[in-house]
PDB file of C-alpha atoms and ligand atoms in Angstrom:
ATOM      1  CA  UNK H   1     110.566  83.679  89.759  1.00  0.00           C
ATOM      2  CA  UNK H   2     110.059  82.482  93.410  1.00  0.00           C
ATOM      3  CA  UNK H   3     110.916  85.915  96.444  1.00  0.00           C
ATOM      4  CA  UNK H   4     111.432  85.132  99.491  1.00  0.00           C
ATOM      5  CA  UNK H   5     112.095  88.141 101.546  1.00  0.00           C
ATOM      6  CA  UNK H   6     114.351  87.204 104.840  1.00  0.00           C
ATOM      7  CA  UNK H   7     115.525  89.367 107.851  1.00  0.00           C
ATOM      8  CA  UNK H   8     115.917  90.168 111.185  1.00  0.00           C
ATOM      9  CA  UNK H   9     114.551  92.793 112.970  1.00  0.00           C
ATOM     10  CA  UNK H  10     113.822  94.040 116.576  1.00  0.00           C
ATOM     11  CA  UNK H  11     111.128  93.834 118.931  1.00  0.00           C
ATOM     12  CA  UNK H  12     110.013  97.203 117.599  1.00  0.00           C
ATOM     13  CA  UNK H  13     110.443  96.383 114.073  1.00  0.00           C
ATOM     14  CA  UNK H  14     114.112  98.074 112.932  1.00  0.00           C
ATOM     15  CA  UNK H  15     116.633  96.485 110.840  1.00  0.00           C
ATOM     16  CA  UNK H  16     120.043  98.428 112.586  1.00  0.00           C
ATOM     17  CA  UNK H  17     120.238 101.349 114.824  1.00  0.00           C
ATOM     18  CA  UNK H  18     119.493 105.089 113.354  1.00  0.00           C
ATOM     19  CA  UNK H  19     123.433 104.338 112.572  1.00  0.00           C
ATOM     20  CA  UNK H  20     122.831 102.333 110.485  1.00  0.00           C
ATOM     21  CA  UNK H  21     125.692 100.398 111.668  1.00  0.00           C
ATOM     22  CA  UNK H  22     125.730  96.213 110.934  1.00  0.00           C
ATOM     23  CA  UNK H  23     124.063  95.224 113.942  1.00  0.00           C
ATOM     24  CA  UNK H  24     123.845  91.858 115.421  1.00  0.00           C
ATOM     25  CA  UNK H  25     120.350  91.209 115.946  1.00  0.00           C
ATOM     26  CA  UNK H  26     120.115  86.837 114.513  1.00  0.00           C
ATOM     27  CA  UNK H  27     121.915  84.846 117.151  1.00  0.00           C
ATOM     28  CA  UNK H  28     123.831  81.762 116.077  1.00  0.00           C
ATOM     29  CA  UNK H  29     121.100  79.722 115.219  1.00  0.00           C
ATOM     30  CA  UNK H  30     119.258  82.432 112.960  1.00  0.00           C
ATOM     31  CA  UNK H  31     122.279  83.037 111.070  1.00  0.00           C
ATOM     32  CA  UNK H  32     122.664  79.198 110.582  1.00  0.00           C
ATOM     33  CA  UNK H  33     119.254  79.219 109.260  1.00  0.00           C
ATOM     34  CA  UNK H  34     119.648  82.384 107.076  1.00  0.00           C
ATOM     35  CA  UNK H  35     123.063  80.264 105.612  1.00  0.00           C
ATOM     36  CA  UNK H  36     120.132  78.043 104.737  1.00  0.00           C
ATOM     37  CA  UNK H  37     117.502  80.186 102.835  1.00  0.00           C
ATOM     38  CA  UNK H  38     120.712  81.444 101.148  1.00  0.00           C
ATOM     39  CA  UNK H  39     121.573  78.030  99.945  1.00  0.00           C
ATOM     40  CA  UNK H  40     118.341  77.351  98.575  1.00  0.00           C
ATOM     41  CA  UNK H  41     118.379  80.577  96.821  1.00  0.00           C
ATOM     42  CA  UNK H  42     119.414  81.132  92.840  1.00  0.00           C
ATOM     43  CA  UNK H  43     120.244  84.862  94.065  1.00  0.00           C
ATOM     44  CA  UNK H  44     121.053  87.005  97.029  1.00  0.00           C
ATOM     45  CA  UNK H  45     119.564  90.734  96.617  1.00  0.00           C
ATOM     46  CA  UNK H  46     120.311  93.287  98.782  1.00  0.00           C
ATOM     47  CA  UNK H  47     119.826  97.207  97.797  1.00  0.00           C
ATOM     48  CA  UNK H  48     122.898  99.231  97.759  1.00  0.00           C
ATOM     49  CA  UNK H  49     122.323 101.182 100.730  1.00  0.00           C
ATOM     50  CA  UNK H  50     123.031  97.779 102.846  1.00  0.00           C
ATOM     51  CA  UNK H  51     126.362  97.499 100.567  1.00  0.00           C
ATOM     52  CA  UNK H  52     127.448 100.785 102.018  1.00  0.00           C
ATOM     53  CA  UNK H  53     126.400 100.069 104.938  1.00  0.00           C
ATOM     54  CA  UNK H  54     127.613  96.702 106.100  1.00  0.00           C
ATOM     55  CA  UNK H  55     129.764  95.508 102.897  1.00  0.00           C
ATOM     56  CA  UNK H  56     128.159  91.940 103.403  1.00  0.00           C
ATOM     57  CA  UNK H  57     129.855  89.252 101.701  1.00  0.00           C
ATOM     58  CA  UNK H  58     127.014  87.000 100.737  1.00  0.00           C
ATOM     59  CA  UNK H  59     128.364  84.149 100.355  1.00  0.00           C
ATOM     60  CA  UNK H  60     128.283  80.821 101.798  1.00  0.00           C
ATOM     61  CA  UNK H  61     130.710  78.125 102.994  1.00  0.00           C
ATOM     62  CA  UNK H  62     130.604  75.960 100.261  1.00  0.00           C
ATOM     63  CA  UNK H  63     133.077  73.716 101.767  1.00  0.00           C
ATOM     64  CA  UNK H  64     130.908  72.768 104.638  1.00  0.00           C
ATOM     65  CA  UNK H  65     128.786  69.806 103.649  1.00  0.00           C
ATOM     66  CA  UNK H  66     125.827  70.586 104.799  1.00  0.00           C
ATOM     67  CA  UNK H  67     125.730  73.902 102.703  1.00  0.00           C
ATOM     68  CA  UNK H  68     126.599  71.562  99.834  1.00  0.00           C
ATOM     69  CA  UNK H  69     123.852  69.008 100.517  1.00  0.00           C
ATOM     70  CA  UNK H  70     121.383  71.941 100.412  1.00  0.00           C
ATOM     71  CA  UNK H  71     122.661  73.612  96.886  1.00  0.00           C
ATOM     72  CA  UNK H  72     121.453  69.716  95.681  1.00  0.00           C
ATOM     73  CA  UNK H  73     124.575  70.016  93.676  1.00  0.00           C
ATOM     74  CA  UNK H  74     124.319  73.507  92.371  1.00  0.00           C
ATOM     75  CA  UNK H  75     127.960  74.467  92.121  1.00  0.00           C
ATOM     76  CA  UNK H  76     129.519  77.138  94.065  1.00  0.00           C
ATOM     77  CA  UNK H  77     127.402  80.501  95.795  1.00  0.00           C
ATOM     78  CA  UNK H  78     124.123  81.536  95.111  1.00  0.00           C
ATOM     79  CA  UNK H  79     124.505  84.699  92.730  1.00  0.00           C
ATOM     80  CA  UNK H  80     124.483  88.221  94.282  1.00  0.00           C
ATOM     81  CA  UNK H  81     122.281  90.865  93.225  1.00  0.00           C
ATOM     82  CA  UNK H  82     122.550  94.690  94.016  1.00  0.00           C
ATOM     83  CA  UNK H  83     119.855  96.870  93.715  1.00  0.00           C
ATOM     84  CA  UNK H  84     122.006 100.057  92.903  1.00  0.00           C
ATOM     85  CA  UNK H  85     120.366 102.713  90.400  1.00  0.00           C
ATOM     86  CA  UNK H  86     122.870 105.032  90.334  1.00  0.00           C
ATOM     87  CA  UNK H  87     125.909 102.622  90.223  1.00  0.00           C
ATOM     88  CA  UNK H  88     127.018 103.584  93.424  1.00  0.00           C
ATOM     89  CA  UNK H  89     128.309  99.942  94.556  1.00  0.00           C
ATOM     90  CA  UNK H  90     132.377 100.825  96.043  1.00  0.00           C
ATOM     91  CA  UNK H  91     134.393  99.360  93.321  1.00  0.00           C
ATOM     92  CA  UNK H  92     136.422  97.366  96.804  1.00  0.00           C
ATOM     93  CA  UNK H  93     132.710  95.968  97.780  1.00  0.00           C
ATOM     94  CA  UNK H  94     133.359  92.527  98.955  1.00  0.00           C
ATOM     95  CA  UNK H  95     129.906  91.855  96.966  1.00  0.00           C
ATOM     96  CA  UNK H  96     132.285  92.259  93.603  1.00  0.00           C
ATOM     97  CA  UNK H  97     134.908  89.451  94.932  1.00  0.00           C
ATOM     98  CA  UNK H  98     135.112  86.584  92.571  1.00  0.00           C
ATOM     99  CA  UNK H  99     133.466  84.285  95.288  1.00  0.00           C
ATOM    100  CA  UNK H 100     130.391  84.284  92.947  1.00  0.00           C
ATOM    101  CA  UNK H 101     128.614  86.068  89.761  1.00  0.00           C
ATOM    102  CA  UNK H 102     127.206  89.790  90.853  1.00  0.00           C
ATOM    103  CA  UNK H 103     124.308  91.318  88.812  1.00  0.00           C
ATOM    104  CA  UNK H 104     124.063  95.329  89.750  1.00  0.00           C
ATOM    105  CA  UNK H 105     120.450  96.421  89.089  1.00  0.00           C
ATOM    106  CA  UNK H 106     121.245 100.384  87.283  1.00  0.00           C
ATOM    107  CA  UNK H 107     118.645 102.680  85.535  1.00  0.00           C
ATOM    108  CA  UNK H 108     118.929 103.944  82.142  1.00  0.00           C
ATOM    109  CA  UNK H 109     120.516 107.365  83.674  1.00  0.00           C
ATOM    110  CA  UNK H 110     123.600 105.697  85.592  1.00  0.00           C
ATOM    111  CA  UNK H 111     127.016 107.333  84.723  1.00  0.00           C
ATOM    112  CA  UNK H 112     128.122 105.789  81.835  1.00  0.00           C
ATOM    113  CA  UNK H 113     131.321 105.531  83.501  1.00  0.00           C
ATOM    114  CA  UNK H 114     130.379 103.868  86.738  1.00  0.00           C
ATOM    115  CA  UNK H 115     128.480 101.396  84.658  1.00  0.00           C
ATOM    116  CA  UNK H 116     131.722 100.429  83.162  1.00  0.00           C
ATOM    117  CA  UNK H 117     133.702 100.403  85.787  1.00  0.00           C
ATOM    118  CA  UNK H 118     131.508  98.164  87.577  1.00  0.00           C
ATOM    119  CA  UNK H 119     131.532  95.673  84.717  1.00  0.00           C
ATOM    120  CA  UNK H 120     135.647  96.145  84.381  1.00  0.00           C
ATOM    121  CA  UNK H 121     135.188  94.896  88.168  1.00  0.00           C
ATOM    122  CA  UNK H 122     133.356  92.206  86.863  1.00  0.00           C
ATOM    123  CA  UNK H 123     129.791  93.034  88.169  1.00  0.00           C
ATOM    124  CA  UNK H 124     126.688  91.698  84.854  1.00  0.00           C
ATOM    125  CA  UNK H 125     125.072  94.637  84.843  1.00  0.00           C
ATOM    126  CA  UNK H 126     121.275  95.120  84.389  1.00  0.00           C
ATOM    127  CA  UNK H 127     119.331  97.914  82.833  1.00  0.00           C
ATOM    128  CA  UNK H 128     115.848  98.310  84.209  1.00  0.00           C
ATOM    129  CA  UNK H 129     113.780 101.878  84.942  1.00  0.00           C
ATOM    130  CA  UNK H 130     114.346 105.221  84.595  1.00  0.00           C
ATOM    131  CA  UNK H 131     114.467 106.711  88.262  1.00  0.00           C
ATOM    132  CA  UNK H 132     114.645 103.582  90.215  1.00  0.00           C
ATOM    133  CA  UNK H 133     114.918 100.122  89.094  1.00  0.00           C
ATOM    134  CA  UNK H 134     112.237  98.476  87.165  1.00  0.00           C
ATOM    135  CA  UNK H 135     112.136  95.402  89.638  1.00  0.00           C
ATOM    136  CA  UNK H 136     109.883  93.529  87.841  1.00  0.00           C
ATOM    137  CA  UNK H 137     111.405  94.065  84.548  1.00  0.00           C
ATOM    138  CA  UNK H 138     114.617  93.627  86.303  1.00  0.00           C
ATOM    139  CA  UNK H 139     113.813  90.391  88.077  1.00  0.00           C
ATOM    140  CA  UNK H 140     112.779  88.973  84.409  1.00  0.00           C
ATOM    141  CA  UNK H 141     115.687  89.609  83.032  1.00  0.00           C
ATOM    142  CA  UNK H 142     117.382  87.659  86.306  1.00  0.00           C
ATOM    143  CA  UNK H 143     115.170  84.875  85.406  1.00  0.00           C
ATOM    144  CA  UNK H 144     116.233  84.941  81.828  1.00  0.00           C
ATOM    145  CA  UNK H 145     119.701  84.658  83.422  1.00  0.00           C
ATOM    146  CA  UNK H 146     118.390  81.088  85.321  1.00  0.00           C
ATOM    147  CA  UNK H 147     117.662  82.927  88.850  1.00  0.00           C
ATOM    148  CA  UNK H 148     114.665  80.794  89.545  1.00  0.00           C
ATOM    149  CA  UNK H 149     114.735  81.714  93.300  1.00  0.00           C
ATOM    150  CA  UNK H 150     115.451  85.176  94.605  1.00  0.00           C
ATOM    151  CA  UNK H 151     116.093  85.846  97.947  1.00  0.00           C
ATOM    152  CA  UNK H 152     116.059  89.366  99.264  1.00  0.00           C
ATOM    153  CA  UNK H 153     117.929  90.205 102.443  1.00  0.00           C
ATOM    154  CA  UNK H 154     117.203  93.767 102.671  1.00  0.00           C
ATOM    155  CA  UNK H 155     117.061  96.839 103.581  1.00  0.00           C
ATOM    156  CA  UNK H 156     114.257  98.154 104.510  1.00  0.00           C
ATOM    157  CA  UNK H 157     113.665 100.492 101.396  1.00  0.00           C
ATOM    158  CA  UNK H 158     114.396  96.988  98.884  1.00  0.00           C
ATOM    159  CA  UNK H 159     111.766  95.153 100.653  1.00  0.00           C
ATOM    160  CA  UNK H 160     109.207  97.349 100.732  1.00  0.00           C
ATOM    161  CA  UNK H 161     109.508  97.936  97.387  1.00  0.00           C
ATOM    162  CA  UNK H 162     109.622  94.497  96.518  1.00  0.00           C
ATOM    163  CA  UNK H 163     106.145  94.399  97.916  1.00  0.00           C
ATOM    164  CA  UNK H 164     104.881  97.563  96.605  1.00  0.00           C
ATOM    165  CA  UNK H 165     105.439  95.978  93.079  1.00  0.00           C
ATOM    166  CA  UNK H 166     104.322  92.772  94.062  1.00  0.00           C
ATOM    167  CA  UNK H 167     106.675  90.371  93.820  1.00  0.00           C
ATOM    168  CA  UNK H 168     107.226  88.928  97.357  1.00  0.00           C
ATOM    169  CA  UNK H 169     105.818  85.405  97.675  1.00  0.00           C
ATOM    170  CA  UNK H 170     107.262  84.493 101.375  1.00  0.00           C
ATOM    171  CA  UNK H 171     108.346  86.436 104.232  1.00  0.00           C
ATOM    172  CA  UNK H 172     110.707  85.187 107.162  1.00  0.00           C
ATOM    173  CA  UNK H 173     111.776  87.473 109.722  1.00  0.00           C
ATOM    174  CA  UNK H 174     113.467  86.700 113.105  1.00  0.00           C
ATOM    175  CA  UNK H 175     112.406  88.655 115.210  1.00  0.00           C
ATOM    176  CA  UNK H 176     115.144  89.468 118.331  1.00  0.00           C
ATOM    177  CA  UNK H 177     114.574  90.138 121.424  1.00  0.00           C
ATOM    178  CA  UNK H 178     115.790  93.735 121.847  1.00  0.00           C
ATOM    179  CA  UNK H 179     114.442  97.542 121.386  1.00  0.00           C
ATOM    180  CA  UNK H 180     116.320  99.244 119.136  1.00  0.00           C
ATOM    181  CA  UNK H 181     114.011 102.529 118.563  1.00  0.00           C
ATOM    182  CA  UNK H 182     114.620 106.201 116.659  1.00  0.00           C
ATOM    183  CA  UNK H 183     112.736 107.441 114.279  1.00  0.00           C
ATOM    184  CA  UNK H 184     115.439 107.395 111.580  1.00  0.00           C
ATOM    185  CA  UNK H 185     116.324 103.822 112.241  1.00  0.00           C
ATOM    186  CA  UNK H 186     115.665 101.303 109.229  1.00  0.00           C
ATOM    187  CA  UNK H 187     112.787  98.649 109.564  1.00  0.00           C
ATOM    188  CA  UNK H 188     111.545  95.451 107.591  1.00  0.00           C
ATOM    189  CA  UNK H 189     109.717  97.761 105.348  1.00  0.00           C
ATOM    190  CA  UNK H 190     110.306 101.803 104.765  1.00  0.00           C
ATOM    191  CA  UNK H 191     109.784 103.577 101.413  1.00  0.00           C
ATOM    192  CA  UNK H 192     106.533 105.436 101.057  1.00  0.00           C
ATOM    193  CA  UNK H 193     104.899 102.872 102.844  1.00  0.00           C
ATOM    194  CA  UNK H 194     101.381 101.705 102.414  1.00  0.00           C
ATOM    195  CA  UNK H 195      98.496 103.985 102.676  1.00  0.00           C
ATOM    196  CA  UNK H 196      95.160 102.179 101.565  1.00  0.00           C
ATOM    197  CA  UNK H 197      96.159  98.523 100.370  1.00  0.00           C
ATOM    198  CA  UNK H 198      98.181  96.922 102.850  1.00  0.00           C
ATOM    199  CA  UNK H 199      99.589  93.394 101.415  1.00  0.00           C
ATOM    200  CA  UNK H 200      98.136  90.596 103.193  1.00  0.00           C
ATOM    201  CA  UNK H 201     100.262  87.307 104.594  1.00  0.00           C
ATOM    202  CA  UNK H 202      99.245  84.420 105.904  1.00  0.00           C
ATOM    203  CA  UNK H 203     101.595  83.518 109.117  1.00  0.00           C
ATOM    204  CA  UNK H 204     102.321  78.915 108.530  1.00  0.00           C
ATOM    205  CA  UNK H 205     104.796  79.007 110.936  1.00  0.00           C
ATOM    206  CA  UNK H 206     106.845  80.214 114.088  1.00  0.00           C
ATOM    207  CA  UNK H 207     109.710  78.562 115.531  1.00  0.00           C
ATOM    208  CA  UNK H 208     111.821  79.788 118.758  1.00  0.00           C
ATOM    209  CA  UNK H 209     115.722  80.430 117.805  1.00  0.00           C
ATOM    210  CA  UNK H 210     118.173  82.173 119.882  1.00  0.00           C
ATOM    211  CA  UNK H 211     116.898  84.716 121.760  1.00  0.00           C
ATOM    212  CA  UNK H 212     113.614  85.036 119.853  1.00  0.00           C
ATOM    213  CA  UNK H 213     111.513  83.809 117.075  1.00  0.00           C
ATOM    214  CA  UNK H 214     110.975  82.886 113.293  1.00  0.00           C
ATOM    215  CA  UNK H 215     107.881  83.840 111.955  1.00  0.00           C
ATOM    216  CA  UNK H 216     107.028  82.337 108.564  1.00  0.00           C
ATOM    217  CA  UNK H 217     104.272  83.989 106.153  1.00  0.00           C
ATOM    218  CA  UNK H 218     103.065  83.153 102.916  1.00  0.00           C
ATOM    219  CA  UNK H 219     102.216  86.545 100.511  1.00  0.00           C
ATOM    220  CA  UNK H 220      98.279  86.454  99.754  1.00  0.00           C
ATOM    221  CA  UNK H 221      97.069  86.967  96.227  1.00  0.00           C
TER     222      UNK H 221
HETATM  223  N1  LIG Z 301     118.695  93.099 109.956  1.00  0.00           N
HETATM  224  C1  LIG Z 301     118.638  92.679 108.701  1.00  0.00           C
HETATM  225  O1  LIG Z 301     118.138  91.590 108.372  1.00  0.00           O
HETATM  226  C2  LIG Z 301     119.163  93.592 107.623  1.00  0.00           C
HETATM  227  C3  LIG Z 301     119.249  93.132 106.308  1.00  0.00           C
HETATM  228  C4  LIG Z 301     119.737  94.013 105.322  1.00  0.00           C
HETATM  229  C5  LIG Z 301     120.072  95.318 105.654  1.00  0.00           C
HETATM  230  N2  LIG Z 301     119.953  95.702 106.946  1.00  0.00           N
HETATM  231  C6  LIG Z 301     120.249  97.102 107.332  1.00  0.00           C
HETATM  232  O2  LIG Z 301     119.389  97.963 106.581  1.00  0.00           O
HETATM  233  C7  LIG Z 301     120.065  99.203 106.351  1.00  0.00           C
HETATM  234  C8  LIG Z 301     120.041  99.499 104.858  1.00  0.00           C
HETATM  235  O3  LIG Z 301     118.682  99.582 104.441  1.00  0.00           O
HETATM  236  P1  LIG Z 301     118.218 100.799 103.499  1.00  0.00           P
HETATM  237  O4  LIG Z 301     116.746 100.796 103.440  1.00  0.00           O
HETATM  238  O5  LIG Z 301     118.921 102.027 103.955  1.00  0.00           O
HETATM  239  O6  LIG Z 301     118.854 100.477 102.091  1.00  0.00           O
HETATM  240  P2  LIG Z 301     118.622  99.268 101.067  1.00  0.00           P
HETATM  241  O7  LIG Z 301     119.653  98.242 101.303  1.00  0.00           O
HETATM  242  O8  LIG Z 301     117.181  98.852 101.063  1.00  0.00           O
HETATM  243  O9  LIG Z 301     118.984  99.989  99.680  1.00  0.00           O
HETATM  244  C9  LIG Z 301     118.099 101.001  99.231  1.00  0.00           C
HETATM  245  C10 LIG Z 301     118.732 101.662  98.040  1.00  0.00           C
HETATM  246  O10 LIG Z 301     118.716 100.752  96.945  1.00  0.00           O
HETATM  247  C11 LIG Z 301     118.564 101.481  95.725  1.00  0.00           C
HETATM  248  N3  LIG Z 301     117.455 100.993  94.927  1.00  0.00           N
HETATM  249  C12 LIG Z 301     117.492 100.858  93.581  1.00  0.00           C
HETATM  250  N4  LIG Z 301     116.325 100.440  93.109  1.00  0.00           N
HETATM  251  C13 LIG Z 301     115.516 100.308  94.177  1.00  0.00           C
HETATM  252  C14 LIG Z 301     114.163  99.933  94.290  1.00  0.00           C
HETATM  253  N5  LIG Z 301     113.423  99.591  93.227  1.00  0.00           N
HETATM  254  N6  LIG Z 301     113.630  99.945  95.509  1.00  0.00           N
HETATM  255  C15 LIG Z 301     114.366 100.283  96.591  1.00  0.00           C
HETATM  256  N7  LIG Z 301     115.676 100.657  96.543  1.00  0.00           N
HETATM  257  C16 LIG Z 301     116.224 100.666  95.329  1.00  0.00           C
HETATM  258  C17 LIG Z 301     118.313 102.930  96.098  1.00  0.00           C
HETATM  259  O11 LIG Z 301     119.520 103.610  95.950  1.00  0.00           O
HETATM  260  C18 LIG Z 301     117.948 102.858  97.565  1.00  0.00           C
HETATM  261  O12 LIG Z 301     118.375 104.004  98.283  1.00  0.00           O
HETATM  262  C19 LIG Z 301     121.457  99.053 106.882  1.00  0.00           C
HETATM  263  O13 LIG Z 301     121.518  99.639 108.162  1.00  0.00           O
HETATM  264  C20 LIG Z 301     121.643  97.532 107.000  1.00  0.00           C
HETATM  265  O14 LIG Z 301     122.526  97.175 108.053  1.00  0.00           O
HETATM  266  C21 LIG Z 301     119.538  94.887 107.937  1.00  0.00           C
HETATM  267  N1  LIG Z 302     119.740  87.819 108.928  1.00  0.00           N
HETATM  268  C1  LIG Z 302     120.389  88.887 109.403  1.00  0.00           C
HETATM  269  N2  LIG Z 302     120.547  89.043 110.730  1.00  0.00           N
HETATM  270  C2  LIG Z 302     121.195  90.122 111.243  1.00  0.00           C
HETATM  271  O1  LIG Z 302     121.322  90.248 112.460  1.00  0.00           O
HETATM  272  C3  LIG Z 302     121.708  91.104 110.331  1.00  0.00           C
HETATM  273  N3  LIG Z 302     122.353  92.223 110.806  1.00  0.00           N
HETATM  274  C4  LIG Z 302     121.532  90.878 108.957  1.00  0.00           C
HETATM  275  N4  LIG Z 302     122.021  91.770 108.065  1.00  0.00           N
HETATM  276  C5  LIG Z 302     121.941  91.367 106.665  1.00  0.00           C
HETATM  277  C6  LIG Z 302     122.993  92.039 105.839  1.00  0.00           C
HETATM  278  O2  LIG Z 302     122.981  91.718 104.485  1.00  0.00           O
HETATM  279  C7  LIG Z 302     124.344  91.629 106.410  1.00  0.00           C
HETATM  280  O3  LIG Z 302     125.216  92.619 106.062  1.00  0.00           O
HETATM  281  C8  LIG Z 302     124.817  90.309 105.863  1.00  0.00           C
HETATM  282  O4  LIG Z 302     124.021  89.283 106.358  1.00  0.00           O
HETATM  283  C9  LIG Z 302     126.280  90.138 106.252  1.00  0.00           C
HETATM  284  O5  LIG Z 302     126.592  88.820 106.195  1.00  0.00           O
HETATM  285  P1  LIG Z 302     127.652  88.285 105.074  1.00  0.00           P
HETATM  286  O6  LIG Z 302     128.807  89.246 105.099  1.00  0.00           O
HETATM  287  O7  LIG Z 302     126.932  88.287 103.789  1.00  0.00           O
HETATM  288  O8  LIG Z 302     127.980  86.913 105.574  1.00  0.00           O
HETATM  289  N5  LIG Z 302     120.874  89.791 108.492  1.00  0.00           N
END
C-alpha cells in the first residue's frame, strides 16, 4: 500500500485553532489540488477526532470531468476510512452517507454495540489493536479490501502516528500564510512525538498556490 499524507497547515505549523474549529487555511487553488490527491487515492483516512470536529464529507464531485478523468475510470468516490478505536464516529456523520464505502478502523475492546450500530449504518468495520488501532495490520487488511493508495488527511495525532509506525511514503502540506499559535492547537504531527529518530524526507518539490506554498517530500528509508 502506497500513503500519502496531505494537509494544510500554518506558518507556525497548526492544523486549526486551539478550537479546533474547521478552519480555512488551503485557498481555492489548494483545495482544487487536494480534490486531486483525493482522486488519485483508493482511500480517504482521517482519525475520528477530525470527524467530530469538522464532519468532512470526503467526497468528490464525480460529476465534474476532470475529477472523472483523474479516477482513470475508477467508478464513483475514493473509499473513506476512519481511524476510530472506540467507535465513537456520530451515527449522522456525513462520512457514513451512501456517497461512498466507509471502513471504521475499531480495536478489539470497542462496545460491542457501537460496533454494530456503525455497521447497521453501513460503515465495513475493521478490527485491528488492542488500545489503539493496529495501523499496519489495519492498513493490510484495507489492502486486502483493493485500497492500493491511501491517502491520509489528518489530524495531527493520525499522521504522526502514521509515521511513528512507518507507513508514510509522501508528504504534501500547503503551507498558508497565517499564524495561528496556542499551545493546545493541533499541528501536522502531535502524538508523543519523536524523541531520538526523527523520520527523514526528502523535499522534490514546491509550488506557490494561493496565498502560500506546496511543499512536496518523499519519506526516506
Ligand atoms: N488543516 C488540515 O489539513 C486538517 C486536516 C485534518 C484535520 N484537521 C484538524 O485537526 C484536528 C483534529 O486532529 P486530532 O489530532 O485532534 O484528531 P485526529 O483526526 O488525528 O484523530 C485522532 C483520534 O483518532 C483515533 N485513533 C485511532 N487509532 C489511532 C492511531 N493509531 N493513531 C492516532 N489516532 C488514532 C483516536 O481516537 C485519536 O484520538 C481538527 O481540528 C481538524 O479540523 C486539519
Ligand atoms: N486540505 C485542507 N485544507 C484546509 O484548509 C483544511 N481545513 C483541511 N481540513 C481537512 C479536513 O478533513 C476537512 O474537514 C475536510 O477537508 C472537509 O472537506 P470535505 O467536507 O471532505 O469536502 N484540509
Amino acid at each position: 500500500m502506497h500513503v500519502v499524507v496531505n494537509a494544510a497547515m500554518s506558518v507556525d505549523g497548526k492544523l486549526a485553532s486551539r478550537r479546533r474549529e474547521q478552519l480555512a487555511i488551503s485557498g481555492p487553488e489548494d483545495f482544487d489540488r487536494v480534490d486531486r490527491v483525493r482522486a488519485a487515492a483508493d482511500g480517504v483516512m482521517v482519525g475520528v477526532g477530525t470527524v467530530l470536529a469538522d464532519d468532512p464529507h470526503l467526497t468528490l464531485d464525480v460529476t465534474d470531468r476532470r475529477v472523472q478523468r483523474q479516477r482513470h475510470g475508477r467508478p464513483g468516490n475514493p473509499a473513506r476510512v476512519v481511524a476510530d478505536s472506540t467507535a465513537r464516529t456520530p451515527l449522522d456523520a456525513r462520512i457514513l452517507d451512501d456517497e461512498a464505502t466507509t471502513y471504521v478502523l475499531v480495536v478489539e475492546s470497542a462496545p460491542e454495540e457501537r460496533r454494530t450500530a456503525l455497521a447497521d449504518a453501513g460503515a465495513e468495520m475493521v478490527v485491528a489493536g488492542d488500545d489503539r488501532v493496529d495501523l499496519a495490520a489495519a492498513f493490510d487488511q484495507l489492502a486486502d479490501e483493493g485500497i492500493e493508495r491511501l491517502m491520509i488527511e489528518g489530524g495531527g495525532e493520525l499522521i504522526f502516528s502514521a509515521f511513528d509506525a512507518g507507513l508514510v511514503d509522501e508528504l504534501s502540506v500547503f503551507v498558508g500564510s497565517k499564524i495561528i499559535g496556542g499551545h493546545d492547537a493541533p499541528t501536522l504531527a502531535d502524538g508523543e512525538g519523536f524523541v531520538e529518530e526523527y523520520p527523514a524526507l526528502t523535499l522534490d518539490d514546491t509550488e506557490r498556490l494561493d496565498d502560500g506554498v506546496v511543499l512536496r517530500y518523499t519519506v526516506d528509508g
